[in-house]
PDB file of C-alpha atoms in Angstrom:
ATOM      1  CA  UNK M 107       8.074  -5.859  -0.248  1.00 94.00           C
ATOM      2  CA  UNK M 108       6.281  -2.905  -1.793  1.00 96.00           C
ATOM      3  CA  UNK M 109       6.675   0.788  -2.391  1.00 97.00           C
ATOM      4  CA  UNK M 110       3.712   2.978  -1.523  1.00 97.00           C
ATOM      5  CA  UNK M 111       3.414   5.929  -3.887  1.00 96.00           C
ATOM      6  CA  UNK M 112       1.305   8.644  -2.260  1.00 93.00           C
ATOM      7  CA  UNK M 113       1.245  12.420  -2.312  1.00 88.00           C
ATOM      8  CA  UNK M 114       4.293  12.592  -4.651  1.00 90.00           C
ATOM      9  CA  UNK M 115       6.384  10.531  -2.193  1.00 95.00           C
ATOM     10  CA  UNK M 116       7.445   6.896  -1.937  1.00 96.00           C
ATOM     11  CA  UNK M 117       7.282   4.906   1.309  1.00 97.00           C
ATOM     12  CA  UNK M 118       8.497   1.315   1.930  1.00 97.00           C
ATOM     13  CA  UNK M 119       6.242  -1.401   3.263  1.00 97.00           C
ATOM     14  CA  UNK M 120       5.281  -5.062   3.153  1.00 97.00           C
ATOM     15  CA  UNK M 121       2.194  -6.549   1.554  1.00 96.00           C
ATOM     16  CA  UNK M 122       0.588  -8.617   4.311  1.00 96.00           C
ATOM     17  CA  UNK M 123      -2.384  -9.817   2.315  1.00 95.00           C
ATOM     18  CA  UNK M 124      -3.540  -9.460  -1.284  1.00 92.00           C
ATOM     19  CA  UNK M 125      -6.688 -10.625  -3.057  1.00 91.00           C
ATOM     20  CA  UNK M 126      -8.394  -9.965  -6.382  1.00 88.00           C
ATOM     21  CA  UNK M 127     -10.043  -6.833  -4.977  1.00 92.00           C
ATOM     22  CA  UNK M 128      -7.848  -5.533  -2.163  1.00 95.00           C
ATOM     23  CA  UNK M 129      -4.478  -5.238  -0.475  1.00 96.00           C
ATOM     24  CA  UNK M 130      -3.382  -4.944   3.156  1.00 98.00           C
ATOM     25  CA  UNK M 131       0.013  -3.249   3.674  1.00 98.00           C
ATOM     26  CA  UNK M 132       2.172  -2.674   6.744  1.00 98.00           C
ATOM     27  CA  UNK M 133       4.533   0.279   6.307  1.00 97.00           C
ATOM     28  CA  UNK M 134       8.076   0.549   7.571  1.00 97.00           C
ATOM     29  CA  UNK M 135       8.650   3.266  10.192  1.00 96.00           C
ATOM     30  CA  UNK M 136       7.532   6.654   8.853  1.00 95.00           C
ATOM     31  CA  UNK M 137       7.740  10.210  10.168  1.00 93.00           C
ATOM     32  CA  UNK M 138       4.979  10.778  12.769  1.00 88.00           C
ATOM     33  CA  UNK M 139       3.362  13.575  10.726  1.00 90.00           C
ATOM     34  CA  UNK M 140       2.409  11.145   7.926  1.00 92.00           C
ATOM     35  CA  UNK M 141      -1.331  10.405   7.944  1.00 92.00           C
ATOM     36  CA  UNK M 142      -2.937   8.221   5.301  1.00 94.00           C
ATOM     37  CA  UNK M 143      -6.663   8.972   5.038  1.00 95.00           C
ATOM     38  CA  UNK M 144      -9.598   6.910   3.733  1.00 96.00           C
ATOM     39  CA  UNK M 145     -10.787   7.622   0.174  1.00 97.00           C
ATOM     40  CA  UNK M 146      -7.367   8.902  -0.928  1.00 96.00           C
ATOM     41  CA  UNK M 147      -5.753   7.533  -4.102  1.00 96.00           C
ATOM     42  CA  UNK M 148      -2.562   5.542  -3.607  1.00 95.00           C
ATOM     43  CA  UNK M 149      -0.361   3.306  -5.736  1.00 95.00           C
ATOM     44  CA  UNK M 150       1.590   0.170  -4.847  1.00 95.00           C
ATOM     45  CA  UNK M 151       4.698  -0.902  -6.747  1.00 95.00           C
ATOM     46  CA  UNK M 152       6.021  -4.415  -6.218  1.00 94.00           C
ATOM     47  CA  UNK M 153       7.580  -7.432  -7.891  1.00 90.00           C
ATOM     48  CA  UNK M 154       5.877 -10.804  -7.494  1.00 86.00           C
ATOM     49  CA  UNK M 155       7.860 -14.037  -7.903  1.00 86.00           C
ATOM     50  CA  UNK M 156       7.557 -13.714 -11.694  1.00 85.00           C
ATOM     51  CA  UNK M 157       9.966 -10.745 -11.487  1.00 87.00           C
ATOM     52  CA  UNK M 158       7.801  -8.284 -13.408  1.00 90.00           C
ATOM     53  CA  UNK M 159       7.108  -4.881 -11.861  1.00 92.00           C
ATOM     54  CA  UNK M 160       3.439  -4.248 -11.081  1.00 92.00           C
ATOM     55  CA  UNK M 161       1.900  -0.923 -10.138  1.00 94.00           C
ATOM     56  CA  UNK M 162      -1.605  -1.124  -8.679  1.00 95.00           C
ATOM     57  CA  UNK M 163      -3.843   1.900  -8.397  1.00 96.00           C
ATOM     58  CA  UNK M 164      -5.793   1.724  -5.141  1.00 97.00           C
ATOM     59  CA  UNK M 165      -8.117   3.666  -2.872  1.00 97.00           C
ATOM     60  CA  UNK M 166      -7.454   3.695   0.869  1.00 98.00           C
ATOM     61  CA  UNK M 167     -10.408   2.076   2.650  1.00 98.00           C
ATOM     62  CA  UNK M 168      -9.063   2.184   6.224  1.00 97.00           C
ATOM     63  CA  UNK M 169      -5.832   2.868   8.049  1.00 97.00           C
ATOM     64  CA  UNK M 170      -4.486   2.561  11.569  1.00 96.00           C
ATOM     65  CA  UNK M 171      -1.224   3.509  13.272  1.00 95.00           C
ATOM     66  CA  UNK M 172       0.524   0.713  15.135  1.00 94.00           C
ATOM     67  CA  UNK M 173       1.166   1.439  18.855  1.00 91.00           C
ATOM     68  CA  UNK M 174       3.165   2.157  20.921  1.00 90.00           C
ATOM     69  CA  UNK M 175       5.279   4.515  18.761  1.00 91.00           C
ATOM     70  CA  UNK M 176       2.592   5.062  16.075  1.00 91.00           C
ATOM     71  CA  UNK M 177       5.218   5.309  13.310  1.00 94.00           C
ATOM     72  CA  UNK M 178       4.055   2.259  11.330  1.00 97.00           C
ATOM     73  CA  UNK M 179       0.730   2.116   9.528  1.00 97.00           C
ATOM     74  CA  UNK M 180      -1.512  -0.763   8.524  1.00 98.00           C
ATOM     75  CA  UNK M 181      -3.469   0.255   5.426  1.00 98.00           C
ATOM     76  CA  UNK M 182      -6.384  -1.543   3.779  1.00 98.00           C
ATOM     77  CA  UNK M 183      -6.872  -0.651   0.118  1.00 97.00           C
ATOM     78  CA  UNK M 184      -9.306  -1.455  -2.658  1.00 97.00           C
ATOM     79  CA  UNK M 185      -7.641  -2.173  -6.002  1.00 96.00           C
ATOM     80  CA  UNK M 186      -9.046   0.170  -8.653  1.00 95.00           C
ATOM     81  CA  UNK M 187      -6.661  -0.533 -11.570  1.00 90.00           C
ATOM     82  CA  UNK M 188      -5.152  -1.741 -13.751  1.00 79.00           C
ATOM     83  CA  UNK M 189      -7.572  -4.452 -14.718  1.00 52.00           C
ATOM     84  CA  UNK M 190      -6.905  -7.580 -12.680  1.00 49.00           C
ATOM     85  CA  UNK M 191      -7.142  -9.524 -15.964  1.00 49.00           C
ATOM     86  CA  UNK M 192      -3.819  -7.993 -17.126  1.00 51.00           C
ATOM     87  CA  UNK M 193      -1.717 -10.007 -14.709  1.00 50.00           C
ATOM     88  CA  UNK M 194      -1.883 -13.372 -13.061  1.00 50.00           C
ATOM     89  CA  UNK M 195      -0.377 -12.728  -9.615  1.00 48.00           C
ATOM     90  CA  UNK M 196      -3.479 -12.303  -7.501  1.00 46.00           C
TER      91      UNK M 196
END
């Protein structure tokens, strides 16, 4: 599980895939007026199995709404910070 921190708000989601350079997240259901846009800054807050809290700074690379209701989003992000060398979860 993760929290997406964007535009001074927090939204719940699930990390579907994570690598040394990027993250793919599926959000929970969100209000239909929410639109994540490419090139926007975003943060992810989560706890890996080690139990520590990690906050990753990311840039949205792509996003899509999931049909048929279009209230869930799949978001691909590039990790921009902190340095991947600071933690050993990726």
